[in-house]
PDB file of N, CA and C in Angstrom:
ATOM      1  N   MET T1463     -18.299   7.648  -3.990  1.00  0.00           N
ATOM      2  CA  MET T1463     -17.273   7.489  -4.994  1.00  0.00           C
ATOM      3  C   MET T1463     -16.799   8.867  -5.458  1.00  0.00           C
ATOM      4  N   LEU T1464     -15.610   8.871  -6.015  1.00  0.00           N
ATOM      5  CA  LEU T1464     -15.040  10.137  -6.465  1.00  0.00           C
ATOM      6  C   LEU T1464     -15.519  10.477  -7.870  1.00  0.00           C
ATOM      7  N   THR T1465     -15.999  11.678  -8.039  1.00  0.00           N
ATOM      8  CA  THR T1465     -16.378  12.149  -9.374  1.00  0.00           C
ATOM      9  C   THR T1465     -15.859  13.570  -9.541  1.00  0.00           C
ATOM     10  N   GLY T1466     -15.301  13.846 -10.701  1.00  0.00           N
ATOM     11  CA  GLY T1466     -14.811  15.190 -10.980  1.00  0.00           C
ATOM     12  C   GLY T1466     -13.620  15.601 -10.143  1.00  0.00           C
ATOM     13  N   ARG T1467     -12.845  14.653  -9.633  1.00  0.00           N
ATOM     14  CA  ARG T1467     -11.686  14.984  -8.790  1.00  0.00           C
ATOM     15  C   ARG T1467     -10.404  14.963  -9.614  1.00  0.00           C
ATOM     16  N   ARG T1468      -9.462  15.804  -9.213  1.00  0.00           N
ATOM     17  CA  ARG T1468      -8.150  15.877  -9.854  1.00  0.00           C
ATOM     18  C   ARG T1468      -7.089  16.003  -8.772  1.00  0.00           C
ATOM     19  N   THR T1469      -5.871  15.657  -9.138  1.00  0.00           N
ATOM     20  CA  THR T1469      -4.749  15.804  -8.219  1.00  0.00           C
ATOM     21  C   THR T1469      -3.516  16.197  -9.013  1.00  0.00           C
ATOM     22  N   ARG T1470      -2.450  16.554  -8.325  1.00  0.00           N
ATOM     23  CA  ARG T1470      -1.157  16.862  -8.939  1.00  0.00           C
ATOM     24  C   ARG T1470      -0.072  16.190  -8.122  1.00  0.00           C
ATOM     25  N   LEU T1471       1.019  15.839  -8.781  1.00  0.00           N
ATOM     26  CA  LEU T1471       2.189  15.298  -8.092  1.00  0.00           C
ATOM     27  C   LEU T1471       3.216  16.411  -7.951  1.00  0.00           C
ATOM     28  N   ARG T1472       3.836  16.488  -6.768  1.00  0.00           N
ATOM     29  CA  ARG T1472       4.837  17.524  -6.537  1.00  0.00           C
ATOM     30  C   ARG T1472       6.083  16.885  -5.929  1.00  0.00           C
ATOM     31  N   PHE T1473       7.221  17.080  -6.584  1.00  0.00           N
ATOM     32  CA  PHE T1473       8.519  16.608  -6.105  1.00  0.00           C
ATOM     33  C   PHE T1473       9.494  17.766  -6.191  1.00  0.00           C
ATOM     34  N   ASP T1474      10.049  18.173  -5.084  1.00  0.00           N
ATOM     35  CA  ASP T1474      10.983  19.297  -5.040  1.00  0.00           C
ATOM     36  C   ASP T1474      10.398  20.500  -5.789  1.00  0.00           C
ATOM     37  N   ASP T1475      11.018  20.890  -6.912  1.00  0.00           N
ATOM     38  CA  ASP T1475      10.516  22.061  -7.642  1.00  0.00           C
ATOM     39  C   ASP T1475       9.669  21.679  -8.858  1.00  0.00           C
ATOM     40  N   TYR T1476       9.270  20.419  -8.969  1.00  0.00           N
ATOM     41  CA  TYR T1476       8.444  19.944 -10.087  1.00  0.00           C
ATOM     42  C   TYR T1476       7.001  19.765  -9.632  1.00  0.00           C
ATOM     43  N   THR T1477       6.061  20.258 -10.417  1.00  0.00           N
ATOM     44  CA  THR T1477       4.634  20.027 -10.186  1.00  0.00           C
ATOM     45  C   THR T1477       4.021  19.556 -11.499  1.00  0.00           C
ATOM     46  N   SER T1478       3.332  18.417 -11.469  1.00  0.00           N
ATOM     47  CA  SER T1478       2.735  17.851 -12.681  1.00  0.00           C
ATOM     48  C   SER T1478       1.495  18.631 -13.099  1.00  0.00           C
ATOM     49  N   GLU T1479       1.021  18.322 -14.284  1.00  0.00           N
ATOM     50  CA  GLU T1479      -0.271  18.825 -14.741  1.00  0.00           C
ATOM     51  C   GLU T1479      -1.360  18.116 -13.934  1.00  0.00           C
ATOM     52  N   ASP T1480      -2.587  18.597 -14.012  1.00  0.00           N
ATOM     53  CA  ASP T1480      -3.701  17.930 -13.335  1.00  0.00           C
ATOM     54  C   ASP T1480      -3.856  16.501 -13.838  1.00  0.00           C
ATOM     55  N   ILE T1481      -4.134  15.583 -12.921  1.00  0.00           N
ATOM     56  CA  ILE T1481      -4.384  14.180 -13.241  1.00  0.00           C
ATOM     57  C   ILE T1481      -5.790  13.858 -12.762  1.00  0.00           C
ATOM     58  N   LYS T1482      -6.621  13.329 -13.651  1.00  0.00           N
ATOM     59  CA  LYS T1482      -7.984  12.948 -13.267  1.00  0.00           C
ATOM     60  C   LYS T1482      -7.939  11.720 -12.361  1.00  0.00           C
ATOM     61  N   ILE T1483      -8.728  11.724 -11.299  1.00  0.00           N
ATOM     62  CA  ILE T1483      -8.883  10.555 -10.437  1.00  0.00           C
ATOM     63  C   ILE T1483     -10.130   9.835 -10.916  1.00  0.00           C
ATOM     64  N   LEU T1484      -9.928   8.640 -11.455  1.00  0.00           N
ATOM     65  CA  LEU T1484     -11.027   7.926 -12.092  1.00  0.00           C
ATOM     66  C   LEU T1484     -11.768   6.975 -11.158  1.00  0.00           C
ATOM     67  N   ASN T1485     -11.148   6.591 -10.041  1.00  0.00           N
ATOM     68  CA  ASN T1485     -11.837   5.693  -9.110  1.00  0.00           C
ATOM     69  C   ASN T1485     -11.315   5.928  -7.697  1.00  0.00           C
ATOM     70  N   GLY T1486     -11.994   5.349  -6.738  1.00  0.00           N
ATOM     71  CA  GLY T1486     -11.602   5.499  -5.344  1.00  0.00           C
ATOM     72  C   GLY T1486     -12.754   5.984  -4.494  1.00  0.00           C
ATOM     73  N   ILE T1487     -12.458   6.230  -3.233  1.00  0.00           N
ATOM     74  CA  ILE T1487     -13.457   6.764  -2.312  1.00  0.00           C
ATOM     75  C   ILE T1487     -12.850   7.952  -1.573  1.00  0.00           C
ATOM     76  N   VAL T1488     -13.674   8.753  -0.988  1.00  0.00           N
ATOM     77  CA  VAL T1488     -13.238   9.954  -0.290  1.00  0.00           C
ATOM     78  C   VAL T1488     -12.423   9.570   0.945  1.00  0.00           C
ATOM     79  N   GLN T1489     -11.332  10.293   1.188  1.00  0.00           N
ATOM     80  CA  GLN T1489     -10.510  10.045   2.360  1.00  0.00           C
ATOM     81  C   GLN T1489     -11.358  10.201   3.621  1.00  0.00           C
ATOM     82  N   GLY T1490     -11.220   9.255   4.549  1.00  0.00           N
ATOM     83  CA  GLY T1490     -11.982   9.283   5.787  1.00  0.00           C
ATOM     84  C   GLY T1490     -13.296   8.543   5.715  1.00  0.00           C
ATOM     85  N   ASP T1491     -13.657   8.040   4.555  1.00  0.00           N
ATOM     86  CA  ASP T1491     -14.893   7.265   4.402  1.00  0.00           C
ATOM     87  C   ASP T1491     -14.785   5.996   5.252  1.00  0.00           C
ATOM     88  N   PRO T1492     -15.772   5.683   6.092  1.00  0.00           N
ATOM     89  CA  PRO T1492     -15.715   4.484   6.941  1.00  0.00           C
ATOM     90  C   PRO T1492     -15.540   3.195   6.139  1.00  0.00           C
ATOM     91  N   PHE T1493     -15.956   3.190   4.899  1.00  0.00           N
ATOM     92  CA  PHE T1493     -15.838   2.015   4.050  1.00  0.00           C
ATOM     93  C   PHE T1493     -14.381   1.747   3.642  1.00  0.00           C
ATOM     94  N   SER T1494     -13.528   2.786   3.710  1.00  0.00           N
ATOM     95  CA  SER T1494     -12.153   2.660   3.238  1.00  0.00           C
ATOM     96  C   SER T1494     -11.354   1.634   4.031  1.00  0.00           C
ATOM     97  N   MET T1495     -11.554   1.528   5.333  1.00  0.00           N
ATOM     98  CA  MET T1495     -10.802   0.564   6.141  1.00  0.00           C
ATOM     99  C   MET T1495     -11.137  -0.863   5.732  1.00  0.00           C
ATOM    100  N   LEU T1496     -12.400  -1.147   5.498  1.00  0.00           N
ATOM    101  CA  LEU T1496     -12.799  -2.488   5.068  1.00  0.00           C
ATOM    102  C   LEU T1496     -12.174  -2.824   3.711  1.00  0.00           C
ATOM    103  N   LEU T1497     -12.222  -1.899   2.784  1.00  0.00           N
ATOM    104  CA  LEU T1497     -11.622  -2.135   1.471  1.00  0.00           C
ATOM    105  C   LEU T1497     -10.114  -2.328   1.578  1.00  0.00           C
ATOM    106  N   TYR T1498      -9.461  -1.574   2.453  1.00  0.00           N
ATOM    107  CA  TYR T1498      -8.018  -1.708   2.638  1.00  0.00           C
ATOM    108  C   TYR T1498      -7.668  -3.098   3.166  1.00  0.00           C
ATOM    109  N   VAL T1499      -8.405  -3.578   4.142  1.00  0.00           N
ATOM    110  CA  VAL T1499      -8.149  -4.905   4.711  1.00  0.00           C
ATOM    111  C   VAL T1499      -8.314  -5.984   3.647  1.00  0.00           C
ATOM    112  N   ILE T1500      -9.354  -5.880   2.845  1.00  0.00           N
ATOM    113  CA  ILE T1500      -9.572  -6.859   1.773  1.00  0.00           C
ATOM    114  C   ILE T1500      -8.432  -6.787   0.756  1.00  0.00           C
ATOM    115  N   TYR T1501      -8.032  -5.598   0.383  1.00  0.00           N
ATOM    116  CA  TYR T1501      -6.994  -5.411  -0.634  1.00  0.00           C
ATOM    117  C   TYR T1501      -5.637  -5.922  -0.160  1.00  0.00           C
ATOM    118  N   CYS T1502      -5.287  -5.706   1.106  1.00  0.00           N
ATOM    119  CA  CYS T1502      -3.948  -6.027   1.610  1.00  0.00           C
ATOM    120  C   CYS T1502      -3.855  -7.349   2.360  1.00  0.00           C
ATOM    121  N   SER T1503      -4.937  -8.063   2.542  1.00  0.00           N
ATOM    122  CA  SER T1503      -4.904  -9.273   3.367  1.00  0.00           C
ATOM    123  C   SER T1503      -3.912 -10.310   2.850  1.00  0.00           C
ATOM    124  N   ARG T1504      -3.776 -10.459   1.543  1.00  0.00           N
ATOM    125  CA  ARG T1504      -2.826 -11.438   0.998  1.00  0.00           C
ATOM    126  C   ARG T1504      -1.388 -10.976   1.168  1.00  0.00           C
ATOM    127  N   LEU T1505      -1.154  -9.678   1.227  1.00  0.00           N
ATOM    128  CA  LEU T1505       0.194  -9.166   1.426  1.00  0.00           C
ATOM    129  C   LEU T1505       0.759  -9.634   2.760  1.00  0.00           C
ATOM    130  N   VAL T1506      -0.073  -9.647   3.790  1.00  0.00           N
ATOM    131  CA  VAL T1506       0.372 -10.031   5.127  1.00  0.00           C
ATOM    132  C   VAL T1506       0.750 -11.509   5.177  1.00  0.00           C
ATOM    133  N   THR T1507       0.139 -12.338   4.345  1.00  0.00           N
ATOM    134  CA  THR T1507       0.434 -13.773   4.365  1.00  0.00           C
ATOM    135  C   THR T1507       1.450 -14.180   3.297  1.00  0.00           C
ATOM    136  N   THR T1508       2.095 -13.216   2.644  1.00  0.00           N
ATOM    137  CA  THR T1508       3.066 -13.515   1.593  1.00  0.00           C
ATOM    138  C   THR T1508       4.306 -14.208   2.145  1.00  0.00           C
ATOM    139  N   ALA T1509       4.818 -13.743   3.262  1.00  0.00           N
ATOM    140  CA  ALA T1509       6.029 -14.324   3.843  1.00  0.00           C
ATOM    141  C   ALA T1509       5.753 -15.718   4.384  1.00  0.00           C
ATOM    142  N   ASP T1510       6.802 -16.525   4.444  1.00  0.00           N
ATOM    143  CA  ASP T1510       6.709 -17.889   4.973  1.00  0.00           C
ATOM    144  C   ASP T1510       7.461 -17.955   6.299  1.00  0.00           C
ATOM    145  N   PRO T1511       6.795 -17.691   7.427  1.00  0.00           N
ATOM    146  CA  PRO T1511       7.481 -17.682   8.722  1.00  0.00           C
ATOM    147  C   PRO T1511       8.040 -19.048   9.101  1.00  0.00           C
ATOM    148  N   ALA T1512       7.523 -20.139   8.530  1.00  0.00           N
ATOM    149  CA  ALA T1512       8.035 -21.478   8.833  1.00  0.00           C
ATOM    150  C   ALA T1512       9.478 -21.624   8.353  1.00  0.00           C
ATOM    151  N   SER T1513       9.866 -20.863   7.344  1.00  0.00           N
ATOM    152  CA  SER T1513      11.241 -20.936   6.838  1.00  0.00           C
ATOM    153  C   SER T1513      12.219 -20.252   7.793  1.00  0.00           C
ATOM    154  N   ARG T1514      11.714 -19.482   8.735  1.00  0.00           N
ATOM    155  CA  ARG T1514      12.505 -18.723   9.711  1.00  0.00           C
ATOM    156  C   ARG T1514      13.409 -17.686   9.042  1.00  0.00           C
ATOM    157  N   LYS T1515      13.136 -17.397   7.772  1.00  0.00           N
ATOM    158  CA  LYS T1515      13.911 -16.383   7.064  1.00  0.00           C
ATOM    159  C   LYS T1515      13.028 -15.284   6.493  1.00  0.00           C
ATOM    160  N   GLU T1516      11.719 -15.389   6.700  1.00  0.00           N
ATOM    161  CA  GLU T1516      10.785 -14.389   6.184  1.00  0.00           C
ATOM    162  C   GLU T1516       9.775 -14.028   7.266  1.00  0.00           C
ATOM    163  N   LEU T1517       9.403 -12.759   7.299  1.00  0.00           N
ATOM    164  CA  LEU T1517       8.442 -12.290   8.294  1.00  0.00           C
ATOM    165  C   LEU T1517       7.702 -11.081   7.738  1.00  0.00           C
ATOM    166  N   THR T1518       6.419 -11.019   7.981  1.00  0.00           N
ATOM    167  CA  THR T1518       5.632  -9.838   7.638  1.00  0.00           C
ATOM    168  C   THR T1518       5.096  -9.236   8.927  1.00  0.00           C
ATOM    169  N   VAL T1519       5.288  -7.934   9.089  1.00  0.00           N
ATOM    170  CA  VAL T1519       4.775  -7.210  10.243  1.00  0.00           C
ATOM    171  C   VAL T1519       3.818  -6.150   9.710  1.00  0.00           C
ATOM    172  N   ALA T1520       2.595  -6.130  10.228  1.00  0.00           N
ATOM    173  CA  ALA T1520       1.608  -5.160   9.743  1.00  0.00           C
ATOM    174  C   ALA T1520       0.862  -4.545  10.919  1.00  0.00           C
ATOM    175  N   TYR T1521       0.613  -3.238  10.826  1.00  0.00           N
ATOM    176  CA  TYR T1521      -0.183  -2.525  11.819  1.00  0.00           C
ATOM    177  C   TYR T1521      -0.941  -1.419  11.098  1.00  0.00           C
ATOM    178  N   VAL T1522      -2.229  -1.459  11.151  1.00  0.00           N
ATOM    179  CA  VAL T1522      -3.121  -0.508  10.487  1.00  0.00           C
ATOM    180  C   VAL T1522      -2.754  -0.406   9.001  1.00  0.00           C
ATOM    181  N   ASP T1523      -2.142   0.694   8.553  1.00  0.00           N
ATOM    182  CA  ASP T1523      -1.829   0.822   7.124  1.00  0.00           C
ATOM    183  C   ASP T1523      -0.330   0.781   6.833  1.00  0.00           C
ATOM    184  N   ASP T1524       0.445   0.235   7.763  1.00  0.00           N
ATOM    185  CA  ASP T1524       1.886   0.073   7.560  1.00  0.00           C
ATOM    186  C   ASP T1524       2.209  -1.410   7.490  1.00  0.00           C
ATOM    187  N   THR T1525       2.951  -1.827   6.476  1.00  0.00           N
ATOM    188  CA  THR T1525       3.341  -3.221   6.319  1.00  0.00           C
ATOM    189  C   THR T1525       4.828  -3.284   6.011  1.00  0.00           C
ATOM    190  N   THR T1526       5.533  -4.182   6.699  1.00  0.00           N
ATOM    191  CA  THR T1526       6.959  -4.381   6.475  1.00  0.00           C
ATOM    192  C   THR T1526       7.205  -5.842   6.182  1.00  0.00           C
ATOM    193  N   LEU T1527       7.934  -6.124   5.123  1.00  0.00           N
ATOM    194  CA  LEU T1527       8.311  -7.477   4.753  1.00  0.00           C
ATOM    195  C   LEU T1527       9.796  -7.621   5.047  1.00  0.00           C
ATOM    196  N   ILE T1528      10.168  -8.591   5.893  1.00  0.00           N
ATOM    197  CA  ILE T1528      11.554  -8.791   6.297  1.00  0.00           C
ATOM    198  C   ILE T1528      12.023 -10.136   5.764  1.00  0.00           C
ATOM    199  N   ALA T1529      13.182 -10.150   5.106  1.00  0.00           N
ATOM    200  CA  ALA T1529      13.761 -11.392   4.593  1.00  0.00           C
ATOM    201  C   ALA T1529      15.240 -11.423   4.962  1.00  0.00           C
ATOM    202  N   ILE T1530      15.721 -12.598   5.357  1.00  0.00           N
ATOM    203  CA  ILE T1530      17.111 -12.769   5.767  1.00  0.00           C
ATOM    204  C   ILE T1530      17.793 -13.721   4.793  1.00  0.00           C
ATOM    205  N   GLY T1531      18.970 -13.371   4.339  1.00  0.00           N
ATOM    206  CA  GLY T1531      19.734 -14.234   3.441  1.00  0.00           C
ATOM    207  C   GLY T1531      21.183 -13.796   3.404  1.00  0.00           C
ATOM    208  N   LYS T1532      22.052 -14.690   2.970  1.00  0.00           N
ATOM    209  CA  LYS T1532      23.476 -14.366   2.879  1.00  0.00           C
ATOM    210  C   LYS T1532      23.761 -13.448   1.695  1.00  0.00           C
ATOM    211  N   THR T1533      22.936 -13.543   0.650  1.00  0.00           N
ATOM    212  CA  THR T1533      23.083 -12.675  -0.515  1.00  0.00           C
ATOM    213  C   THR T1533      21.744 -12.016  -0.812  1.00  0.00           C
ATOM    214  N   PHE T1534      21.763 -11.004  -1.666  1.00  0.00           N
ATOM    215  CA  PHE T1534      20.527 -10.315  -2.031  1.00  0.00           C
ATOM    216  C   PHE T1534      19.554 -11.265  -2.718  1.00  0.00           C
ATOM    217  N   HIS T1535      20.051 -12.119  -3.599  1.00  0.00           N
ATOM    218  CA  HIS T1535      19.189 -13.025  -4.368  1.00  0.00           C
ATOM    219  C   HIS T1535      18.655 -14.182  -3.536  1.00  0.00           C
ATOM    220  N   GLU T1536      19.331 -14.519  -2.463  1.00  0.00           N
ATOM    221  CA  GLU T1536      18.849 -15.600  -1.597  1.00  0.00           C
ATOM    222  C   GLU T1536      17.598 -15.154  -0.885  1.00  0.00           C
TER     223      GLU T1536
END
């Protein structure tokens, strides 16, 4: 687990103050893939492919949700 870690956000010429990281695991930890699958498993099943207007495509840590409609709200 992460203890005593900090990070900063950087956008163009802006850099934030230090932000404490209160939870998480170290990048590259073998446990991270299992936790990711558990966390995102419901995201992959969100779309309703039976409607033929929704589709979820997922590979490793990339997920795309595709929806087709005549208007944005549809």
